[in-house]
Amino acid sequence: MSLVRRSSDLLKPFTTAASTTSFLNSRRHFSTDDTTTITVETSVPFTGHNCEPPSRSVDTTPTELMKFFTDMALMRRMEIAADSLYKSKLIRGFCHLYDGQEAVCIGMEAAITKKDCIITAYRDHCIYLGRGGNLLQSFAELMGRQDGCSNGKGGSMHFYKKDACFFGGHGIVGAQVPLGCGLAFAQKYRKEDHVTFAMYGDGAANQGQLFEALNMAALWDLPAILVCENNHYGMGTAEWRAAKSPAYYKRGDYVPGLKVDGMDAFAVKQACKFAKEHALKNGPIILEMDTYRYHGHSMSDPGSTYRTRDEISGVRQERDPIERIRKLVLAHDLATEQQLKDIEKLARKEVDEAIAKAKESPMPAESELFTNVYRKGFGVESFGADRKELRATLP
Amino acid sequence: MLRIIKQKISSRGLSAPVIGGYTHRLSPVASTIRHFSSAIKEMLVRDALNSALDEEMAADSSVFIMGEEVGEYQGAYKITKGLLDKYGPERVVDTPITEAGFTGIGVGAAYHGLKPVIEFMTFNFSMQAMDHIINSAAKSNYMSAGQINVPIVFRGPNGAAAGVSSQHSQCYGAWFGTVPGLKVLVPYSSEDARGLLKAAIRDPDPVVFLENELLYGESFPVSAEVLDSSFCLPIGKAKIERKGKDITITAYSKMVGYALKAAEILEKDGINAEVINLRSIRPLDRATINASVRKTNRLVTVEEGFPQHGVGAEICATVVEDSFEYLDAPVERIAGADVPTPYAANLERFAFPQIEDIVRAAKRACYRSVSTAATA
């Protein structure tokens, strides 16, 4: 349990974490100010569809700026470590990495509460972390160990955190969107003041079920926010080869939309704040986050047969979300270059420690094969591969 | 009535083709004296499928391929590699990730006389397209009194891979096998892959062609006859992979390999097992299965899919119905565990049949003592 606290310390402003004594002792204290307002301009203005876009000027605080940096550095480190673990075969099956897209989930979390729901597809590790998930449970799940967030039974594509209203973690492209509208349906049914962010990619954007659910969400004024993380490639297929209209923020037709620079955490924050206000009053809205994934679709995809290495390195140089925050932190004199490097080193250390601990976590007990088939099994029997050799009574 | 049917079963030899009107195309080989190379060639299942697609597309311009990443990406599992370059984007069509849509489009094209080969990246995604496979494809010929047949093939990997968790590991053999109007084929070896895919593409009815990702990289010996572009296997005929006299083991797809390995182990214990590679779930080769059980008197069915209402259940029913007096032991069923597929490696191992499960069941059917059962 202490590890849970430890990780969430890392997601809080850095000076409150236990391991910051070196920082506090350093010659220069970096700002932990929660009260000073810094105004940041988004990289580009928002483009609205059937709505008046919000302002480019986003208010933030030194605390929030530092948190963005720290959190994104941790997420980046986690994904890169997962790459190595997959290559050393400690992670099996599918592994879809989020590095490059961190600003979307970080910006979103900054605008919402843990009572607002998030649901996404299979590129879910960082979203899980953003919702308050911890590194140990993340790596243990990836390696199929009992301390994983799904007890090792779900794997990379199936992370959940219900107590923080994170509903997974879904393997079938597009399915999470109607599910997200369903979460919004329940929120409205219960007259909650909360919204749901249903995340999907440019590949899923063409799924029919999305439009079916969107129609109903609009008809019934559900507080559903559809967030298209447009990283421009649906597995190996570029957006222009899959969509007649890749202007995903306009695809809702009668549903308003906003196009957002998804590599700019403050643009994302502003957009999500705007969307939440809209959804609570007027029903669904679509946010298109213009983002990019550095890795291929999954670890089985090199990611370079359908895009050039120049394109990938170009985005990394010009639009990297963490670099953007680094520049802002330095420009506002909130920390030194060295301090930021130290934060990244610490992130690396935290990730390494979590991996080491996750490796020690045992594989799930054999009896776990039969747990959680039902919430209530009524004592029904279930069977192993040889029904006369292995059977169980479901509780 | 019963007697007549019984006679039919016992007189039907293993070589007779079944419903569908498709006969083994041996005539070119039989009539011309061709000398084939005596060297045994090996072929990967992946290449067997690729070459079958290539040859059928070359032979018939109405055959086209449609699916996700089949073209420019060369196929998610490289089954369609090289075909876009050879046949162009009109015949190798990359689709958006929209199964319901493109399956419907494929069936519509088949209504109008084209011969689509629709690829599902895995059959788990075919669930998005279920209505079109069943209602639009399987039932059309019947509902239209024969006006609209649907010469379509739905193909792709089926069943478990390794570590892909519950939403990506299901076997759909039993689901599709229930539906009259569909043909459901389950290749194991490269010979099966080539012969059955060619048969499927040439067939005038909708065929569900269930491959297996873990078999794609496996190599099998193929004769020159198999490599010939006219090679074709009959639909609805099982293959006896290993002759035996003590017990019949039925299996399909990857489980055929497991059953063969189990048979080797059983041999050491003096049990001579006959392994039947079903090749076809629908039509099910009841004749071959029953003939085998009448010879051995014992049966183990093996499948990867969920046990309830599975392929093994149907095989058991057919044997009980047609060969009850011949059974000397209850039919044993080995199947996937009755749980969603877990991700953790050790649990996943328990979720699917292992060779020792087949051996154990066979020994039970032969009334050999086995180690005491473990219960969870």
mmCIF file of N, CA, C and O in Angstrom, chain A residues 91-94 141-142 144 152-155 157-158 170-173 203 206-207 209 234-237 241-242 301 306 363-366 369-370 373 382-391, chain B residues 69 72-73 76 94 96-99 121 125 128 162-165 167-168 307 332-335 337-339 342-348 350-353 357 360 364 371 373-376:
data_model
loop_
_atom_site.group_PDB
_atom_site.id
_atom_site.type_symbol
_atom_site.label_atom_id
_atom_site.label_comp_id
_atom_site.label_asym_id
_atom_site.label_seq_id
_atom_site.Cartn_x
_atom_site.Cartn_y
_atom_site.Cartn_z
ATOM 1 N N ILE A 91 7.208 -8.848 -21.301
ATOM 2 C CA ILE A 91 5.838 -8.479 -21.646
ATOM 3 C C ILE A 91 5.490 -9.282 -22.891
ATOM 4 O O ILE A 91 6.275 -9.350 -23.830
ATOM 5 N N ARG A 92 4.300 -9.914 -22.879
ATOM 6 C CA ARG A 92 3.915 -10.779 -23.992
ATOM 7 C C ARG A 92 2.698 -10.214 -24.705
ATOM 8 O O ARG A 92 2.021 -9.323 -24.201
ATOM 9 N N GLY A 93 2.441 -10.774 -25.868
ATOM 10 C CA GLY A 93 1.210 -10.428 -26.576
ATOM 11 C C GLY A 93 1.304 -9.067 -27.229
ATOM 12 O O GLY A 93 2.229 -8.793 -27.966
ATOM 13 N N PHE A 94 0.336 -8.213 -26.971
ATOM 14 C CA PHE A 94 0.312 -6.895 -27.578
ATOM 15 C C PHE A 94 0.768 -5.842 -26.576
ATOM 16 O O PHE A 94 0.510 -5.939 -25.391
ATOM 17 N N GLU A 141 1.228 -5.671 -14.097
ATOM 18 C CA GLU A 141 0.182 -6.107 -15.023
ATOM 19 C C GLU A 141 0.765 -6.449 -16.374
ATOM 20 O O GLU A 141 0.409 -7.460 -16.975
ATOM 21 N N LEU A 142 1.679 -5.589 -16.844
ATOM 22 C CA LEU A 142 2.298 -5.826 -18.146
ATOM 23 C C LEU A 142 3.030 -7.156 -18.168
ATOM 24 O O LEU A 142 3.101 -7.828 -19.189
ATOM 25 N N GLY A 144 2.197 -9.705 -16.322
ATOM 26 C CA GLY A 144 1.303 -10.802 -15.965
ATOM 27 C C GLY A 144 1.507 -11.330 -14.564
ATOM 28 O O GLY A 144 1.467 -12.544 -14.338
ATOM 29 N N GLY A 152 -2.932 -9.432 -13.244
ATOM 30 C CA GLY A 152 -2.235 -10.198 -14.271
ATOM 31 C C GLY A 152 -3.168 -10.845 -15.285
ATOM 32 O O GLY A 152 -2.724 -11.508 -16.217
ATOM 33 N N LYS A 153 -4.464 -10.660 -15.116
ATOM 34 C CA LYS A 153 -5.399 -11.372 -15.999
ATOM 35 C C LYS A 153 -5.774 -10.581 -17.236
ATOM 36 O O LYS A 153 -6.280 -11.116 -18.206
ATOM 37 N N GLY A 154 -5.498 -9.254 -17.205
ATOM 38 C CA GLY A 154 -5.906 -8.438 -18.342
ATOM 39 C C GLY A 154 -4.785 -8.211 -19.341
ATOM 40 O O GLY A 154 -4.957 -8.392 -20.534
ATOM 41 N N GLY A 155 -3.637 -7.779 -18.831
ATOM 42 C CA GLY A 155 -2.533 -7.456 -19.718
ATOM 43 C C GLY A 155 -2.563 -6.009 -20.153
ATOM 44 O O GLY A 155 -3.385 -5.216 -19.708
ATOM 45 N N MET A 157 -3.587 -4.270 -22.607
ATOM 46 C CA MET A 157 -4.752 -3.603 -23.186
ATOM 47 C C MET A 157 -5.898 -3.429 -22.211
ATOM 48 O O MET A 157 -6.926 -2.831 -22.563
ATOM 49 N N HIS A 158 -5.762 -3.977 -21.010
ATOM 50 C CA HIS A 158 -6.907 -4.024 -20.101
ATOM 51 C C HIS A 158 -6.532 -3.550 -18.703
ATOM 52 O O HIS A 158 -6.643 -4.284 -17.724
ATOM 53 N N HIS A 170 -9.630 -1.168 -23.624
ATOM 54 C CA HIS A 170 -10.458 -2.027 -24.458
ATOM 55 C C HIS A 170 -9.755 -2.423 -25.739
ATOM 56 O O HIS A 170 -9.142 -1.605 -26.385
ATOM 57 N N GLY A 171 -9.902 -3.708 -26.104
ATOM 58 C CA GLY A 171 -9.140 -4.228 -27.233
ATOM 59 C C GLY A 171 -9.800 -4.068 -28.587
ATOM 60 O O GLY A 171 -9.131 -4.114 -29.611
ATOM 61 N N ILE A 172 -11.090 -3.912 -28.628
ATOM 62 C CA ILE A 172 -11.782 -3.882 -29.917
ATOM 63 C C ILE A 172 -11.990 -2.429 -30.345
ATOM 64 O O ILE A 172 -12.641 -1.652 -29.661
ATOM 65 N N VAL A 173 -11.396 -2.098 -31.483
ATOM 66 C CA VAL A 173 -11.401 -0.720 -31.964
ATOM 67 C C VAL A 173 -12.819 -0.159 -32.063
ATOM 68 O O VAL A 173 -13.678 -0.723 -32.719
ATOM 69 N N GLY A 203 -8.180 5.880 -36.324
ATOM 70 C CA GLY A 203 -8.636 4.623 -36.924
ATOM 71 C C GLY A 203 -10.053 4.302 -36.510
ATOM 72 O O GLY A 203 -10.890 3.909 -37.326
ATOM 73 N N ASN A 206 -13.814 6.101 -37.803
ATOM 74 C CA ASN A 206 -14.720 5.748 -38.890
ATOM 75 C C ASN A 206 -15.716 4.671 -38.509
ATOM 76 O O ASN A 206 -16.547 4.286 -39.312
ATOM 77 N N GLN A 207 -15.612 4.165 -37.287
ATOM 78 C CA GLN A 207 -16.499 3.092 -36.848
ATOM 79 C C GLN A 207 -17.945 3.561 -36.789
ATOM 80 O O GLN A 207 -18.255 4.615 -36.238
ATOM 81 N N GLN A 209 -20.374 2.390 -35.021
ATOM 82 C CA GLN A 209 -20.965 2.432 -33.688
ATOM 83 C C GLN A 209 -20.712 3.768 -33.002
ATOM 84 O O GLN A 209 -21.481 4.198 -32.144
ATOM 85 N N GLY A 234 -3.844 4.821 -38.442
ATOM 86 C CA GLY A 234 -4.593 3.737 -37.821
ATOM 87 C C GLY A 234 -3.821 2.468 -38.121
ATOM 88 O O GLY A 234 -3.910 1.941 -39.224
ATOM 89 N N MET A 235 -3.056 2.013 -37.175
ATOM 90 C CA MET A 235 -2.055 0.960 -37.392
ATOM 91 C C MET A 235 -1.145 1.404 -38.541
ATOM 92 O O MET A 235 -0.402 2.355 -38.376
ATOM 93 N N GLY A 236 -1.235 0.783 -39.716
ATOM 94 C CA GLY A 236 -0.322 1.176 -40.780
ATOM 95 C C GLY A 236 -0.964 2.073 -41.827
ATOM 96 O O GLY A 236 -0.361 2.369 -42.852
ATOM 97 N N THR A 237 -2.187 2.493 -41.573
ATOM 98 C CA THR A 237 -2.922 3.228 -42.595
ATOM 99 C C THR A 237 -3.055 4.699 -42.223
ATOM 100 O O THR A 237 -3.627 5.043 -41.193
ATOM 101 N N ARG A 241 -5.998 7.802 -46.068
ATOM 102 C CA ARG A 241 -6.348 6.564 -46.781
ATOM 103 C C ARG A 241 -7.531 5.866 -46.142
ATOM 104 O O ARG A 241 -8.067 4.895 -46.680
ATOM 105 N N ALA A 242 -7.915 6.336 -44.963
ATOM 106 C CA ALA A 242 -9.004 5.665 -44.253
ATOM 107 C C ALA A 242 -10.259 6.524 -44.147
ATOM 108 O O ALA A 242 -11.353 5.985 -43.986
ATOM 109 N N ASP A 301 5.020 -3.655 -34.581
ATOM 110 C CA ASP A 301 5.035 -2.799 -35.757
ATOM 111 C C ASP A 301 6.205 -1.826 -35.654
ATOM 112 O O ASP A 301 6.257 -1.017 -34.742
ATOM 113 N N TYR A 306 5.345 2.790 -43.009
ATOM 114 C CA TYR A 306 4.294 3.648 -43.569
ATOM 115 C C TYR A 306 4.519 5.113 -43.230
ATOM 116 O O TYR A 306 3.691 5.968 -43.541
ATOM 117 N N MET A 363 3.581 -14.857 -10.180
ATOM 118 C CA MET A 363 2.510 -15.070 -11.140
ATOM 119 C C MET A 363 1.233 -15.324 -10.362
ATOM 120 O O MET A 363 1.291 -15.789 -9.234
ATOM 121 N N PRO A 364 0.097 -15.062 -10.950
ATOM 122 C CA PRO A 364 -1.138 -15.284 -10.198
ATOM 123 C C PRO A 364 -1.282 -16.765 -9.816
ATOM 124 O O PRO A 364 -0.783 -17.646 -10.515
ATOM 125 N N ALA A 365 -1.950 -17.009 -8.702
ATOM 126 C CA ALA A 365 -2.202 -18.384 -8.266
ATOM 127 C C ALA A 365 -3.082 -19.079 -9.298
ATOM 128 O O ALA A 365 -3.898 -18.444 -9.946
ATOM 129 N N GLU A 366 -2.899 -20.388 -9.433
ATOM 130 C CA GLU A 366 -3.674 -21.154 -10.410
ATOM 131 C C GLU A 366 -5.179 -20.998 -10.225
ATOM 132 O O GLU A 366 -5.930 -21.002 -11.183
ATOM 133 N N LEU A 369 -7.505 -18.674 -12.213
ATOM 134 C CA LEU A 369 -8.097 -18.997 -13.524
ATOM 135 C C LEU A 369 -9.615 -18.868 -13.451
ATOM 136 O O LEU A 369 -10.271 -18.434 -14.381
ATOM 137 N N PHE A 370 -10.149 -19.261 -12.280
ATOM 138 C CA PHE A 370 -11.598 -19.340 -12.156
ATOM 139 C C PHE A 370 -12.238 -18.176 -11.388
ATOM 140 O O PHE A 370 -13.441 -18.177 -11.173
ATOM 141 N N VAL A 373 -15.114 -14.716 -12.979
ATOM 142 C CA VAL A 373 -15.873 -14.993 -14.205
ATOM 143 C C VAL A 373 -17.213 -14.286 -14.078
ATOM 144 O O VAL A 373 -17.706 -13.627 -14.992
ATOM 145 N N SER A 382 -17.306 -24.644 -13.307
ATOM 146 C CA SER A 382 -16.549 -24.264 -14.500
ATOM 147 C C SER A 382 -15.428 -25.282 -14.668
ATOM 148 O O SER A 382 -15.087 -26.005 -13.736
ATOM 149 N N PHE A 383 -14.868 -25.342 -15.870
ATOM 150 C CA PHE A 383 -13.951 -26.431 -16.170
ATOM 151 C C PHE A 383 -12.645 -25.942 -16.755
ATOM 152 O O PHE A 383 -12.584 -24.929 -17.434
ATOM 153 N N GLY A 384 -11.612 -26.731 -16.519
ATOM 154 C CA GLY A 384 -10.343 -26.502 -17.195
ATOM 155 C C GLY A 384 -10.362 -27.213 -18.534
ATOM 156 O O GLY A 384 -11.392 -27.716 -18.973
ATOM 157 N N ALA A 385 -9.198 -27.291 -19.169
ATOM 158 C CA ALA A 385 -9.124 -27.908 -20.494
ATOM 159 C C ALA A 385 -9.576 -29.372 -20.453
ATOM 160 O O ALA A 385 -10.224 -29.862 -21.369
ATOM 161 N N ASP A 386 -9.229 -30.062 -19.381
ATOM 162 C CA ASP A 386 -9.674 -31.442 -19.214
ATOM 163 C C ASP A 386 -10.719 -31.401 -18.110
ATOM 164 O O ASP A 386 -10.393 -31.305 -16.923
ATOM 165 N N ARG A 387 -11.969 -31.454 -18.469
ATOM 166 C CA ARG A 387 -13.038 -31.185 -17.513
ATOM 167 C C ARG A 387 -13.106 -32.203 -16.389
ATOM 168 O O ARG A 387 -13.706 -31.953 -15.346
ATOM 169 N N LYS A 388 -12.479 -33.360 -16.619
ATOM 170 C CA LYS A 388 -12.507 -34.348 -15.538
ATOM 171 C C LYS A 388 -11.308 -34.192 -14.611
ATOM 172 O O LYS A 388 -11.240 -34.799 -13.559
ATOM 173 N N GLU A 389 -10.366 -33.381 -15.021
ATOM 174 C CA GLU A 389 -9.151 -33.202 -14.247
ATOM 175 C C GLU A 389 -9.210 -31.915 -13.437
ATOM 176 O O GLU A 389 -8.765 -31.867 -12.301
ATOM 177 N N LEU A 390 -9.745 -30.877 -14.062
ATOM 178 C CA LEU A 390 -9.733 -29.567 -13.415
ATOM 179 C C LEU A 390 -11.109 -28.951 -13.515
ATOM 180 O O LEU A 390 -11.607 -28.665 -14.600
ATOM 181 N N ARG A 391 -11.732 -28.773 -12.370
ATOM 182 C CA ARG A 391 -13.009 -28.091 -12.373
ATOM 183 C C ARG A 391 -13.102 -27.244 -11.118
ATOM 184 O O ARG A 391 -12.378 -27.474 -10.147
ATOM 185 N N GLU B 69 -5.081 -3.475 -43.700
ATOM 186 C CA GLU B 69 -3.627 -3.643 -43.882
ATOM 187 C C GLU B 69 -3.261 -4.766 -44.860
ATOM 188 O O GLU B 69 -2.124 -5.234 -44.848
ATOM 189 N N GLU B 72 -0.919 -2.197 -48.689
ATOM 190 C CA GLU B 72 0.366 -1.520 -48.499
ATOM 191 C C GLU B 72 1.172 -2.071 -47.338
ATOM 192 O O GLU B 72 2.402 -2.103 -47.387
ATOM 193 N N TYR B 73 0.523 -2.484 -46.299
ATOM 194 C CA TYR B 73 1.229 -3.020 -45.141
ATOM 195 C C TYR B 73 1.702 -4.452 -45.414
ATOM 196 O O TYR B 73 2.450 -5.005 -44.623
ATOM 197 N N ALA B 76 -1.270 -7.864 -42.086
ATOM 198 C CA ALA B 76 -0.860 -7.772 -40.680
ATOM 199 C C ALA B 76 0.015 -8.961 -40.297
ATOM 200 O O ALA B 76 0.927 -8.840 -39.487
ATOM 201 N N ASP B 94 -7.354 -1.992 -49.266
ATOM 202 C CA ASP B 94 -7.172 -1.656 -47.853
ATOM 203 C C ASP B 94 -8.417 -0.943 -47.345
ATOM 204 O O ASP B 94 -8.895 0.002 -47.980
ATOM 205 N N PRO B 96 -10.709 0.947 -44.035
ATOM 206 C CA PRO B 96 -10.642 1.523 -42.685
ATOM 207 C C PRO B 96 -11.002 0.434 -41.671
ATOM 208 O O PRO B 96 -11.409 -0.671 -42.038
ATOM 209 N N ILE B 97 -10.853 0.774 -40.393
ATOM 210 C CA ILE B 97 -11.097 -0.226 -39.353
ATOM 211 C C ILE B 97 -12.593 -0.266 -39.072
ATOM 212 O O ILE B 97 -13.072 0.248 -38.046
ATOM 213 N N THR B 98 -13.316 -0.886 -39.984
ATOM 214 C CA THR B 98 -14.781 -0.832 -39.913
ATOM 215 C C THR B 98 -15.349 -2.148 -40.440
ATOM 216 O O THR B 98 -15.842 -2.229 -41.566
ATOM 217 N N GLU B 99 -15.298 -3.174 -39.612
ATOM 218 C CA GLU B 99 -15.668 -4.531 -40.042
ATOM 219 C C GLU B 99 -17.108 -4.643 -40.506
ATOM 220 O O GLU B 99 -17.392 -5.311 -41.489
ATOM 221 N N MET B 121 -8.633 -9.269 -39.387
ATOM 222 C CA MET B 121 -7.289 -9.300 -38.807
ATOM 223 C C MET B 121 -7.203 -10.381 -37.740
ATOM 224 O O MET B 121 -6.188 -11.029 -37.585
ATOM 225 N N PHE B 125 -12.611 -9.832 -34.377
ATOM 226 C CA PHE B 125 -13.205 -8.629 -34.945
ATOM 227 C C PHE B 125 -14.390 -8.968 -35.855
ATOM 228 O O PHE B 125 -15.178 -8.088 -36.209
ATOM 229 N N GLN B 128 -17.984 -7.888 -34.992
ATOM 230 C CA GLN B 128 -18.581 -6.620 -35.405
ATOM 231 C C GLN B 128 -19.379 -6.804 -36.693
ATOM 232 O O GLN B 128 -20.231 -5.992 -37.012
ATOM 233 N N ALA B 162 -0.618 -15.811 -28.378
ATOM 234 C CA ALA B 162 0.113 -15.991 -27.115
ATOM 235 C C ALA B 162 0.114 -14.684 -26.349
ATOM 236 O O ALA B 162 0.724 -13.712 -26.773
ATOM 237 N N GLY B 163 -0.587 -14.671 -25.219
ATOM 238 C CA GLY B 163 -0.567 -13.481 -24.372
ATOM 239 C C GLY B 163 -1.403 -12.333 -24.897
ATOM 240 O O GLY B 163 -1.129 -11.193 -24.581
ATOM 241 N N VAL B 164 -2.425 -12.638 -25.694
ATOM 242 C CA VAL B 164 -3.213 -11.523 -26.220
ATOM 243 C C VAL B 164 -4.515 -11.293 -25.461
ATOM 244 O O VAL B 164 -5.312 -10.445 -25.837
ATOM 245 N N SER B 165 -4.719 -12.053 -24.391
ATOM 246 C CA SER B 165 -5.821 -11.792 -23.458
ATOM 247 C C SER B 165 -7.196 -12.090 -24.040
ATOM 248 O O SER B 165 -7.350 -12.503 -25.193
ATOM 249 N N GLN B 167 -10.002 -10.624 -25.113
ATOM 250 C CA GLN B 167 -10.751 -10.107 -26.268
ATOM 251 C C GLN B 167 -10.123 -10.499 -27.595
ATOM 252 O O GLN B 167 -10.696 -10.241 -28.647
ATOM 253 N N HIS B 168 -8.942 -11.102 -27.554
ATOM 254 C CA HIS B 168 -8.242 -11.424 -28.793
ATOM 255 C C HIS B 168 -7.934 -12.910 -28.925
ATOM 256 O O HIS B 168 -7.088 -13.293 -29.717
ATOM 257 N N PRO B 307 -15.877 -24.998 -24.097
ATOM 258 C CA PRO B 307 -16.436 -26.357 -24.143
ATOM 259 C C PRO B 307 -17.938 -26.441 -24.391
ATOM 260 O O PRO B 307 -18.380 -27.323 -25.130
ATOM 261 N N GLU B 332 -14.632 -38.535 -24.388
ATOM 262 C CA GLU B 332 -13.894 -37.543 -23.603
ATOM 263 C C GLU B 332 -13.772 -36.264 -24.412
ATOM 264 O O GLU B 332 -13.464 -36.308 -25.602
ATOM 265 N N ARG B 333 -14.004 -35.131 -23.708
ATOM 266 C CA ARG B 333 -13.877 -33.845 -24.389
ATOM 267 C C ARG B 333 -12.722 -33.056 -23.794
ATOM 268 O O ARG B 333 -12.690 -32.832 -22.584
ATOM 269 N N ILE B 334 -11.806 -32.628 -24.641
ATOM 270 C CA ILE B 334 -10.756 -31.705 -24.213
ATOM 271 C C ILE B 334 -11.016 -30.402 -24.957
ATOM 272 O O ILE B 334 -11.152 -30.408 -26.190
ATOM 273 N N ALA B 335 -11.112 -29.305 -24.227
ATOM 274 C CA ALA B 335 -11.445 -28.033 -24.860
ATOM 275 C C ALA B 335 -10.753 -26.907 -24.111
ATOM 276 O O ALA B 335 -10.055 -27.137 -23.127
ATOM 277 N N ALA B 337 -10.553 -23.852 -21.496
ATOM 278 C CA ALA B 337 -11.202 -23.742 -20.184
ATOM 279 C C ALA B 337 -12.428 -22.858 -20.293
ATOM 280 O O ALA B 337 -12.522 -21.996 -21.172
ATOM 281 N N ASP B 338 -13.361 -23.090 -19.372
ATOM 282 C CA ASP B 338 -14.648 -22.395 -19.422
ATOM 283 C C ASP B 338 -14.542 -21.015 -18.772
ATOM 284 O O ASP B 338 -15.361 -20.644 -17.928
ATOM 285 N N VAL B 339 -13.498 -20.256 -19.171
ATOM 286 C CA VAL B 339 -13.273 -18.927 -18.603
ATOM 287 C C VAL B 339 -12.776 -18.007 -19.721
ATOM 288 O O VAL B 339 -12.200 -18.496 -20.698
ATOM 289 N N PRO B 342 -7.167 -15.629 -19.755
ATOM 290 C CA PRO B 342 -6.358 -14.727 -18.931
ATOM 291 C C PRO B 342 -5.062 -14.358 -19.648
ATOM 292 O O PRO B 342 -4.623 -15.069 -20.548
ATOM 293 N N TYR B 343 -4.447 -13.241 -19.222
ATOM 294 C CA TYR B 343 -3.204 -12.801 -19.835
ATOM 295 C C TYR B 343 -1.984 -13.507 -19.243
ATOM 296 O O TYR B 343 -1.091 -13.927 -19.959
ATOM 297 N N ALA B 344 -1.931 -13.655 -17.915
ATOM 298 C CA ALA B 344 -0.736 -14.195 -17.253
ATOM 299 C C ALA B 344 -0.358 -15.538 -17.882
ATOM 300 O O ALA B 344 -1.213 -16.395 -18.118
ATOM 301 N N ALA B 345 0.949 -15.717 -18.101
ATOM 302 C CA ALA B 345 1.417 -16.882 -18.854
ATOM 303 C C ALA B 345 1.013 -18.210 -18.229
ATOM 304 O O ALA B 345 0.610 -19.141 -18.928
ATOM 305 N N ASN B 346 1.111 -18.305 -16.911
ATOM 306 C CA ASN B 346 0.785 -19.578 -16.275
ATOM 307 C C ASN B 346 -0.718 -19.863 -16.366
ATOM 308 O O ASN B 346 -1.141 -20.981 -16.630
ATOM 309 N N LEU B 347 -1.533 -18.830 -16.203
ATOM 310 C CA LEU B 347 -2.977 -19.030 -16.289
ATOM 311 C C LEU B 347 -3.387 -19.339 -17.721
ATOM 312 O O LEU B 347 -4.279 -20.162 -17.954
ATOM 313 N N GLU B 348 -2.735 -18.686 -18.673
ATOM 314 C CA GLU B 348 -3.081 -18.919 -20.079
ATOM 315 C C GLU B 348 -2.827 -20.379 -20.450
ATOM 316 O O GLU B 348 -3.564 -20.989 -21.214
ATOM 317 N N PHE B 350 -3.225 -22.879 -18.521
ATOM 318 C CA PHE B 350 -4.345 -23.680 -18.036
ATOM 319 C C PHE B 350 -5.622 -23.417 -18.818
ATOM 320 O O PHE B 350 -6.572 -24.179 -18.719
ATOM 321 N N ALA B 351 -5.639 -22.322 -19.542
ATOM 322 C CA ALA B 351 -6.867 -21.968 -20.260
ATOM 323 C C ALA B 351 -7.029 -22.745 -21.555
ATOM 324 O O ALA B 351 -8.109 -22.772 -22.133
ATOM 325 N N PHE B 352 -5.949 -23.352 -22.031
ATOM 326 C CA PHE B 352 -6.008 -24.065 -23.309
ATOM 327 C C PHE B 352 -5.490 -25.484 -23.170
ATOM 328 O O PHE B 352 -4.677 -25.761 -22.290
ATOM 329 N N PRO B 353 -5.963 -26.395 -24.041
ATOM 330 C CA PRO B 353 -5.504 -27.781 -23.941
ATOM 331 C C PRO B 353 -3.985 -27.879 -24.101
ATOM 332 O O PRO B 353 -3.394 -27.195 -24.928
ATOM 333 N N ASP B 357 -3.052 -33.067 -21.430
ATOM 334 C CA ASP B 357 -4.499 -33.209 -21.236
ATOM 335 C C ASP B 357 -5.054 -34.256 -22.199
ATOM 336 O O ASP B 357 -5.902 -35.078 -21.827
ATOM 337 N N ARG B 360 -3.924 -37.729 -21.116
ATOM 338 C CA ARG B 360 -4.665 -38.178 -19.928
ATOM 339 C C ARG B 360 -6.064 -38.633 -20.276
ATOM 340 O O ARG B 360 -6.534 -39.682 -19.830
ATOM 341 N N ARG B 364 -7.763 -42.367 -19.952
ATOM 342 C CA ARG B 364 -9.021 -42.605 -19.237
ATOM 343 C C ARG B 364 -9.976 -43.389 -20.099
ATOM 344 O O ARG B 364 -10.609 -44.332 -19.648
ATOM 345 N N SER B 371 -3.093 -40.238 -12.913
ATOM 346 C CA SER B 371 -2.866 -39.593 -11.609
ATOM 347 C C SER B 371 -4.157 -38.921 -11.173
ATOM 348 O O SER B 371 -4.965 -38.500 -11.987
ATOM 349 N N ALA B 373 -7.143 -36.646 -9.986
ATOM 350 C CA ALA B 373 -7.534 -35.351 -10.555
ATOM 351 C C ALA B 373 -7.267 -34.227 -9.573
ATOM 352 O O ALA B 373 -7.409 -34.386 -8.378
ATOM 353 N N ALA B 374 -6.935 -33.083 -10.068
ATOM 354 C CA ALA B 374 -6.735 -31.879 -9.235
ATOM 355 C C ALA B 374 -7.951 -31.000 -9.395
ATOM 356 O O ALA B 374 -8.456 -30.820 -10.487
ATOM 357 N N THR B 375 -8.450 -30.512 -8.297
ATOM 358 C CA THR B 375 -9.575 -29.578 -8.420
ATOM 359 C C THR B 375 -9.149 -28.223 -7.891
ATOM 360 O O THR B 375 -8.415 -28.124 -6.923
ATOM 361 N N ALA B 376 -9.610 -27.200 -8.503
ATOM 362 C CA ALA B 376 -9.221 -25.831 -8.109
ATOM 363 C C ALA B 376 -9.985 -25.391 -6.873
ATOM 364 O O ALA B 376 -11.123 -25.814 -6.688
#
